[in-house]
Tab-separated table of C-alpha atoms in Angstrom:
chain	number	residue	atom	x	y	z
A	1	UNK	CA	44.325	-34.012	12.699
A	2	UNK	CA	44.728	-31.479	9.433
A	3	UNK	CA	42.727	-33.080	6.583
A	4	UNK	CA	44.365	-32.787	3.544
A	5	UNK	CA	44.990	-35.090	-0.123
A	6	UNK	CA	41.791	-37.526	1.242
A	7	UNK	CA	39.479	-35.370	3.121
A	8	UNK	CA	36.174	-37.510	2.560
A	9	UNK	CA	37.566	-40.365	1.276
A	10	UNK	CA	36.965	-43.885	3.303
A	11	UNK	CA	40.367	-46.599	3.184
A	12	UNK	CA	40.697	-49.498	4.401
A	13	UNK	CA	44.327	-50.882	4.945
A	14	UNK	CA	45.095	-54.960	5.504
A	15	UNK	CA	47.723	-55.550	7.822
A	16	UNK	CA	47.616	-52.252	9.461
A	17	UNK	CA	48.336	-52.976	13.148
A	18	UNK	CA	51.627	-52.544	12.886
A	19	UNK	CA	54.620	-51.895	10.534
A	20	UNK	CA	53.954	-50.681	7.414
A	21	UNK	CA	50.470	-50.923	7.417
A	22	UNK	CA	50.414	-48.683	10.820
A	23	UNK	CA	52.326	-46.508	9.058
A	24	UNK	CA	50.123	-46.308	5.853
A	25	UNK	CA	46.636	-46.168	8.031
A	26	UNK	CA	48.281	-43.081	10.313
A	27	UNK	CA	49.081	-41.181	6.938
A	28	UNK	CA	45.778	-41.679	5.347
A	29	UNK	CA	44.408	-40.535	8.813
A	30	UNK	CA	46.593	-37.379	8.443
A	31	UNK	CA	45.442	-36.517	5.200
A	32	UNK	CA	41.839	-36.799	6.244
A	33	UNK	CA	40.692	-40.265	5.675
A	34	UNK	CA	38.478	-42.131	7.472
A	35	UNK	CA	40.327	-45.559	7.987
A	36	UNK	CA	39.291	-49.423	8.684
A	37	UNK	CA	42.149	-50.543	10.543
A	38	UNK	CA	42.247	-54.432	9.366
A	39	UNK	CA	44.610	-56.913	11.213
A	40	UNK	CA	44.044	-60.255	12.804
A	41	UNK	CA	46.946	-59.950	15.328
A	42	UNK	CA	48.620	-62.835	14.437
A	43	UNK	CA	52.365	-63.886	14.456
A	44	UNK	CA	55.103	-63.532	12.471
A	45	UNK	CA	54.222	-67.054	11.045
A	46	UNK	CA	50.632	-66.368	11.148
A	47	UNK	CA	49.917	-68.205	14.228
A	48	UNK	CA	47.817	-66.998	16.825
A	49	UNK	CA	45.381	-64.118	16.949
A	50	UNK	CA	44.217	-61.088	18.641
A	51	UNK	CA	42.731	-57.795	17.648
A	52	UNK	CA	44.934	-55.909	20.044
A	53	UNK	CA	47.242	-54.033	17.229
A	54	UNK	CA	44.386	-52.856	15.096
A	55	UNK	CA	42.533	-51.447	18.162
A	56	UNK	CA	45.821	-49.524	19.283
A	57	UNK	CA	46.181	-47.733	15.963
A	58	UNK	CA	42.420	-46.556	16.039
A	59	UNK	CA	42.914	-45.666	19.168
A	60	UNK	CA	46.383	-43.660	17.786
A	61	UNK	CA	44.153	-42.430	15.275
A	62	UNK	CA	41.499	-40.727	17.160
A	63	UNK	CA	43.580	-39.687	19.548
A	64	UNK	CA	44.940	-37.336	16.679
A	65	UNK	CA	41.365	-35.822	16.033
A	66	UNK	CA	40.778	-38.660	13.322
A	67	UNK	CA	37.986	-41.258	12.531
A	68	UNK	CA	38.561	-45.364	12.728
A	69	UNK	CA	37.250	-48.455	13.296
A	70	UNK	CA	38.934	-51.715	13.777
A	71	UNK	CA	38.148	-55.115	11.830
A	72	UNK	CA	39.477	-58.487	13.055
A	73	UNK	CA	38.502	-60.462	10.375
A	74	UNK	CA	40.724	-62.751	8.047
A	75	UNK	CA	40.654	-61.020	4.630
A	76	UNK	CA	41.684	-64.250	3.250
A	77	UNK	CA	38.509	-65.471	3.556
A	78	UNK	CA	35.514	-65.155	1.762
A	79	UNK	CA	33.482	-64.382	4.945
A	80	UNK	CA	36.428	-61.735	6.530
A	81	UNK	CA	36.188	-60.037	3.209
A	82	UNK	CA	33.134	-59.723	2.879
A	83	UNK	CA	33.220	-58.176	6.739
A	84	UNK	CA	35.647	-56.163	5.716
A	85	UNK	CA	33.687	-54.154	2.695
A	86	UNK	CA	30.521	-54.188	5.025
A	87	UNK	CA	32.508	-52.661	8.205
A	88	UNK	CA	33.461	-49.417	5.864
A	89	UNK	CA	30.012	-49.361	4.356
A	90	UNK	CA	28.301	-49.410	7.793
A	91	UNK	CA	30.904	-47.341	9.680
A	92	UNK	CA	31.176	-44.677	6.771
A	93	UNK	CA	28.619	-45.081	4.039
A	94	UNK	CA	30.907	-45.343	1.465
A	95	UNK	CA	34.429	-46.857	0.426
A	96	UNK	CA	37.161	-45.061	-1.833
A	97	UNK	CA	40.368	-47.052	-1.342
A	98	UNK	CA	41.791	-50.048	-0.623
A	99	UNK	CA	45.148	-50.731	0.190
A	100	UNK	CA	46.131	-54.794	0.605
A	101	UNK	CA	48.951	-54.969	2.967
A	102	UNK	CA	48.163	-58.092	5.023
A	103	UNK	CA	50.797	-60.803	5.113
A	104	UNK	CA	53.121	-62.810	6.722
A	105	UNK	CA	56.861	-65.074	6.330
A	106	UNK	CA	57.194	-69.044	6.700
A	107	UNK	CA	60.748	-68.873	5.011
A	108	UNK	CA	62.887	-72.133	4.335
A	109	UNK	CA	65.064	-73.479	1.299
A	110	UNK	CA	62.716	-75.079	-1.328
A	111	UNK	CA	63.673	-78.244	-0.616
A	112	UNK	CA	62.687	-78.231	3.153
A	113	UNK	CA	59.706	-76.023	2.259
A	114	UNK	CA	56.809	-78.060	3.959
A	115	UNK	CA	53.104	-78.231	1.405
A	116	UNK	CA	51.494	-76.350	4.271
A	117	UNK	CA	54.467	-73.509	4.650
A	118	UNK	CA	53.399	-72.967	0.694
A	119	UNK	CA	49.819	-73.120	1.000
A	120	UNK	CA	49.493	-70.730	4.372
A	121	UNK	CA	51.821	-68.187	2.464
A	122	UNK	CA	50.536	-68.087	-0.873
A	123	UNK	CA	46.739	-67.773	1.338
A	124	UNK	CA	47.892	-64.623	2.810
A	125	UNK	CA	49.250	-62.884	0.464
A	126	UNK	CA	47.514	-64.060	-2.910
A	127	UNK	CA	44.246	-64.658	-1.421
A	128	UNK	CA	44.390	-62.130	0.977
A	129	UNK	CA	44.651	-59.456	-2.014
A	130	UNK	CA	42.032	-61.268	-4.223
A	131	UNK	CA	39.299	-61.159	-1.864
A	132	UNK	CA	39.088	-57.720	-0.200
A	133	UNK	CA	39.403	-56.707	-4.227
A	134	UNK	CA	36.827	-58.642	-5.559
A	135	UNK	CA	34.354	-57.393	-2.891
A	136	UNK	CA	35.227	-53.837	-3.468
A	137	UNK	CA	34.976	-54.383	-6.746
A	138	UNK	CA	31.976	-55.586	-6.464
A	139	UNK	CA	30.880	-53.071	-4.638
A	140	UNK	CA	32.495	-50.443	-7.253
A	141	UNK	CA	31.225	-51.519	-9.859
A	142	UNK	CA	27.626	-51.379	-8.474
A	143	UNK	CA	28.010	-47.772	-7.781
A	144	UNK	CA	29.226	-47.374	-10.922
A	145	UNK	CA	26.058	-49.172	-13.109
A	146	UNK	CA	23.873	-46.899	-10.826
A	147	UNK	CA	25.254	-44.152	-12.248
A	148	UNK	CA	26.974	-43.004	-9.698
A	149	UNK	CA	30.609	-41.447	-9.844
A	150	UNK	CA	33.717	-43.474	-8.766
A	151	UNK	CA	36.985	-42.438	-7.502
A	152	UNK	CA	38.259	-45.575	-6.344
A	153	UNK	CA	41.989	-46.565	-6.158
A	154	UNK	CA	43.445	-49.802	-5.065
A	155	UNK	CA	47.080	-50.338	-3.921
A	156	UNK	CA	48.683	-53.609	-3.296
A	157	UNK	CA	51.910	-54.852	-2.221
A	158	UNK	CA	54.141	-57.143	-3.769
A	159	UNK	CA	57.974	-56.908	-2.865
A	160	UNK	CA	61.478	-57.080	-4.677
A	161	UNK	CA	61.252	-60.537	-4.129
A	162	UNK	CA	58.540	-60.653	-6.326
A	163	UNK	CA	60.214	-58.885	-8.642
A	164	UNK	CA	63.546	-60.836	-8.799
A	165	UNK	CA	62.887	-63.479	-6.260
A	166	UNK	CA	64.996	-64.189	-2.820
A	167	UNK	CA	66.350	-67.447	-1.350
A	168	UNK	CA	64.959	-68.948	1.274
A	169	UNK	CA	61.575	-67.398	0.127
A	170	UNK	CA	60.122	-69.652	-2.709
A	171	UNK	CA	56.623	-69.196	-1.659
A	172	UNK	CA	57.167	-65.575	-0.429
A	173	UNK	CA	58.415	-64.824	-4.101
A	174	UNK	CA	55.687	-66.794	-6.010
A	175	UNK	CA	53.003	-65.299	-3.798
A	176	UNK	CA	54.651	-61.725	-4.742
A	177	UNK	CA	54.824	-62.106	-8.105
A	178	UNK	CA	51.556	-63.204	-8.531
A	179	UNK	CA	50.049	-60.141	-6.709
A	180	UNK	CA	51.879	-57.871	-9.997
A	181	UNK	CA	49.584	-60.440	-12.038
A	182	UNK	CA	46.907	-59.997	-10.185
A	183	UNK	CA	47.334	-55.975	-10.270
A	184	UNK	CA	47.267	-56.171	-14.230
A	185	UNK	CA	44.739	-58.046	-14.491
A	186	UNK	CA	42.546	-55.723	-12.504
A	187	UNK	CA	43.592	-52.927	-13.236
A	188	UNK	CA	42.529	-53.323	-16.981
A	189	UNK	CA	38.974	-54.872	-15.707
A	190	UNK	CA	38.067	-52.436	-13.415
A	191	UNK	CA	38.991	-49.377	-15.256
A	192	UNK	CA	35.539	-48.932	-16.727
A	193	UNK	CA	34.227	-49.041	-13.280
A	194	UNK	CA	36.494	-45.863	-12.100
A	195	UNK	CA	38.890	-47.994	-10.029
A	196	UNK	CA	42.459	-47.476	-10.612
A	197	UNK	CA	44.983	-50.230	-9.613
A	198	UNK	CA	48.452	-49.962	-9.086
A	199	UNK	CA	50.882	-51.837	-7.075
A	200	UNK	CA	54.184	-51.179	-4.600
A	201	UNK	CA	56.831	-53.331	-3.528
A	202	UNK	CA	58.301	-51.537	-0.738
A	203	UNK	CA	61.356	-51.787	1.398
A	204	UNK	CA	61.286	-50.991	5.010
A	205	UNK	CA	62.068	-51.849	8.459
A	206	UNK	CA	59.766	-54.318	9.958
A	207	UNK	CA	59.067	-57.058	11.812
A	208	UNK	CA	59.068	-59.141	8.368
A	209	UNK	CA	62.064	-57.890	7.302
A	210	UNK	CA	64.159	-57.159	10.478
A	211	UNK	CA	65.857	-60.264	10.119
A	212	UNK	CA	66.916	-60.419	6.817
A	213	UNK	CA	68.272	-56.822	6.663
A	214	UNK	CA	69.450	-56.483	10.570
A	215	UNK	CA	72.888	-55.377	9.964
A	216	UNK	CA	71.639	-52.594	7.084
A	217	UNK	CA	67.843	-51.512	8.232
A	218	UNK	CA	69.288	-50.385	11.706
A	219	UNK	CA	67.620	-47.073	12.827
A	220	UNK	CA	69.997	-44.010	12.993
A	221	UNK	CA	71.322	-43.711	16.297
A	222	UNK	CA	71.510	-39.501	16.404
A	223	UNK	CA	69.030	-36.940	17.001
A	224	UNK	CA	67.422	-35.858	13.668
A	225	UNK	CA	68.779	-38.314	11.067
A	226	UNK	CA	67.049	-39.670	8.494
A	227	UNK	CA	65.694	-43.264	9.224
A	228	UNK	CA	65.990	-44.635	5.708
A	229	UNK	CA	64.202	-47.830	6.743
A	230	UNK	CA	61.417	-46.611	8.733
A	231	UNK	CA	58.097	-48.055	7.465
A	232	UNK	CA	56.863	-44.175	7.039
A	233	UNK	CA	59.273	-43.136	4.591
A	234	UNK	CA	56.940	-45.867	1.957
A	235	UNK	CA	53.037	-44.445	2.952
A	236	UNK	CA	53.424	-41.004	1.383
A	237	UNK	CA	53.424	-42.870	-2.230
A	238	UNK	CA	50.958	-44.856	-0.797
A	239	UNK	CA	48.661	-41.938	0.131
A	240	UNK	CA	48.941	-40.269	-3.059
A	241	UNK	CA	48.183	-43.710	-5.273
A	242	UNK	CA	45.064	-44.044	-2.634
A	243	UNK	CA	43.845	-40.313	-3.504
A	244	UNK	CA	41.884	-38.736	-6.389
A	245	UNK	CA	44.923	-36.961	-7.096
A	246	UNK	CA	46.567	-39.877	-9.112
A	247	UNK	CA	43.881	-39.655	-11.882
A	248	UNK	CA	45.466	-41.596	-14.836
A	249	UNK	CA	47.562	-43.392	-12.923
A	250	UNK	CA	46.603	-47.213	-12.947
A	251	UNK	CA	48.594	-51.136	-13.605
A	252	UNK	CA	51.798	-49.639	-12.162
A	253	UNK	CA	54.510	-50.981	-10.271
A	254	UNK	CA	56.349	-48.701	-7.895
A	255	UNK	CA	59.082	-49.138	-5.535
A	256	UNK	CA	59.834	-47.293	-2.531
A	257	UNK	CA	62.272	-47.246	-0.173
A	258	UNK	CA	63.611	-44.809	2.298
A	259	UNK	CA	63.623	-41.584	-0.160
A	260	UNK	CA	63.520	-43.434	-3.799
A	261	UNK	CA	60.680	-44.168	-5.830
A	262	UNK	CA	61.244	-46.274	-8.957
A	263	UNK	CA	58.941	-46.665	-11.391
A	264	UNK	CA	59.276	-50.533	-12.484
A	265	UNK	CA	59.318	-52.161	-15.952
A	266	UNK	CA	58.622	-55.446	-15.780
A	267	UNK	CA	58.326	-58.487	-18.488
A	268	UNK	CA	58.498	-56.845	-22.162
A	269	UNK	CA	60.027	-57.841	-25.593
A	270	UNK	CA	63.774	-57.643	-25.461
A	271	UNK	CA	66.083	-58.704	-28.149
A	272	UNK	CA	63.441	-61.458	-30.837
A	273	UNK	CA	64.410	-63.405	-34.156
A	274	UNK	CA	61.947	-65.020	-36.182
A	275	UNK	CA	63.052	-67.795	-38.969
A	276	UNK	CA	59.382	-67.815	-40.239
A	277	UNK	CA	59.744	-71.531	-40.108
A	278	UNK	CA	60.516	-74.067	-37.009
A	279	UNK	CA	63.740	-74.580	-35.511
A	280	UNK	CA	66.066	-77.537	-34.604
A	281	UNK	CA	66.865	-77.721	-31.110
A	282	UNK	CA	70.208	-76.911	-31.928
A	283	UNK	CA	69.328	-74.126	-33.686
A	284	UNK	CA	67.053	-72.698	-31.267
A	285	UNK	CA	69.573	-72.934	-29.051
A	286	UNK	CA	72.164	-71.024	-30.961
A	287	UNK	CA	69.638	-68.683	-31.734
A	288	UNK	CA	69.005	-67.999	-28.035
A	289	UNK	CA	72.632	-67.863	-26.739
A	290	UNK	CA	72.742	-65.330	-29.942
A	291	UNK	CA	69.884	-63.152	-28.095
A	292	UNK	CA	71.461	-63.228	-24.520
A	293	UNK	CA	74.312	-61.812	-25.466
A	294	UNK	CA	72.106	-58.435	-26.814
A	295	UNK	CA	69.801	-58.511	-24.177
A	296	UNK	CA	70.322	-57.161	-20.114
A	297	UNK	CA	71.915	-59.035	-18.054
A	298	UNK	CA	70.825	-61.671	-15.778
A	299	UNK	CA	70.137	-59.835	-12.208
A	300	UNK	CA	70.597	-62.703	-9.573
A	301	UNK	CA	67.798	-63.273	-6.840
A	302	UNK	CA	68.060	-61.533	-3.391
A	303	UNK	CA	70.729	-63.943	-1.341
A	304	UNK	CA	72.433	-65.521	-4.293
């Protein structure tokens, strides 16, 4: 194991037993990180449970010369969370980055999407980024009034279907979009603390995905090609946002996928009028067909 971009630093990744969180633990591992390997084991659907993945990729880890520990807790609770923050602290003495990966699918067509499809995704993913956060934070920010120096970086994932939704995934989408929110709002909190906060919305092969992009995510089939969709191709970004050498960089969006990174522009003022006085609905209206025709053009949803 070569240290490199992180020697010293401590991560913790959510969701890392397998896909792209695998990917992103093994690369901070490479660069010299010490990792907490987070993952509950569960199913695509979030059912069931077992602390087998996580285990295998510390094991993967320190097979390589590296240093990991597994956590099995759910980071969507206040409790795993909490865990979660304490396992770094205990293994490592210290925590520099945290990268929120952790989530899973319940897909279906918004009107056969069941309350409890809704409320287990937007847990996961929403939750399951606000927690971990706030107890890093907390923990930042303590290190920070003691007048000690922080370095800390925080990546989360939302997805293009955050960014311009996807049929079939109502709650996937909401749950997305709220974690750009959410990475806004932090980022301009914490910045006084030394935390920097940025976001990804990655596209890769995995076991989330597999389905919806079968027939295009397919890995190469001779020697030496370039897998385009191979969860690896998204963790170098990844690395660098969780390093001290993105200094200045903080409430971004990025994508990445197989070779492309994107910087992302999100909601901002477009084309505006202002009467100075209060419309007619019929006027309104005029005046916003009037605007649509100078702004950019609707882009439809994933699936439409």
């Amino acid at each position: 194991m070569t240290a490199g971009s992180c020697r010293g630093r401590v991560v913790i990744v959510t969701g890392a037993g397998r896909g792209l969180g695998r990917a992103h633990a093994l690369a901070f591992a490479a660069e010299g990180a010490r990792v907490v390997v987070n993952d509950l084991g569960v199913g695509l659907d979030g059912s069931g449970a077992s602390g087998t993945p996580a285990e295998q990729v510390v094991a993967e880890i320190r097979a390589a010369g590296g240093e990991a520990v597994a956590h099995g807790g759910d980071v969507a609770s206040g409790e795993g969370a909490a865990s979660l923050v304490a396992t770094a602290l205990d293994a490592f003495g210290r925590l520099d980055s945290l990268v929120n990966n952790a989530g899973f699918l319940r897909d279906r067509m918004l009107v056969n999407l069941d309350e409890d499809d809704w409320d287990a995704v937007m847990r996961v993913h929403l939750k399951g980024h606000f927690l971990p956060l706030k107890h890093a934070a907390a923990y930042w920010r303590g290190e920070s009034k003691a007048g000690r120096e922080v370095t800390a970086r925080v990546v989360n994932t939302s997805s293009g279907a955050g960014l311009l939704g996807s049929v079939g995934q109502g709650n996937y989408s909401a749950a997305k979009a709220g974690i750009v929110g959410l990475t806004l709002v932090a980022a301009a909190e914490m910045a006084r603390y030394g935390v920097q906060v940025n976001a990804i919305a990655p596209a890769a092969r995995t076991r989330m995905t597999e389905q919806t992009f079968a027939d295009t995510m397919a890995a190469p089939s001779r020697a030496g090609a370039f897998d385009a969709m191979a969860p690896e191709n998204v963790s170098p970004l990844v690395v660098w946002l969780g390093s001290a050498a993105s200094a200045g960089v903080t409430g971004r969006v990025f994508e990445a996928e197989a070779g492309r990174i994107t910087v992302m522009e999100g909601w901002r003022a477009g084309p505006t009028v202002d009467r100075g006085d209060r419309w007619t609905p019929a006027e309104a209206g005029e005046a916003a067909r009037k605007l649509l025709t100078e702004a950019e053009p609707w882009r439809p949803p994933y699936g439409a």
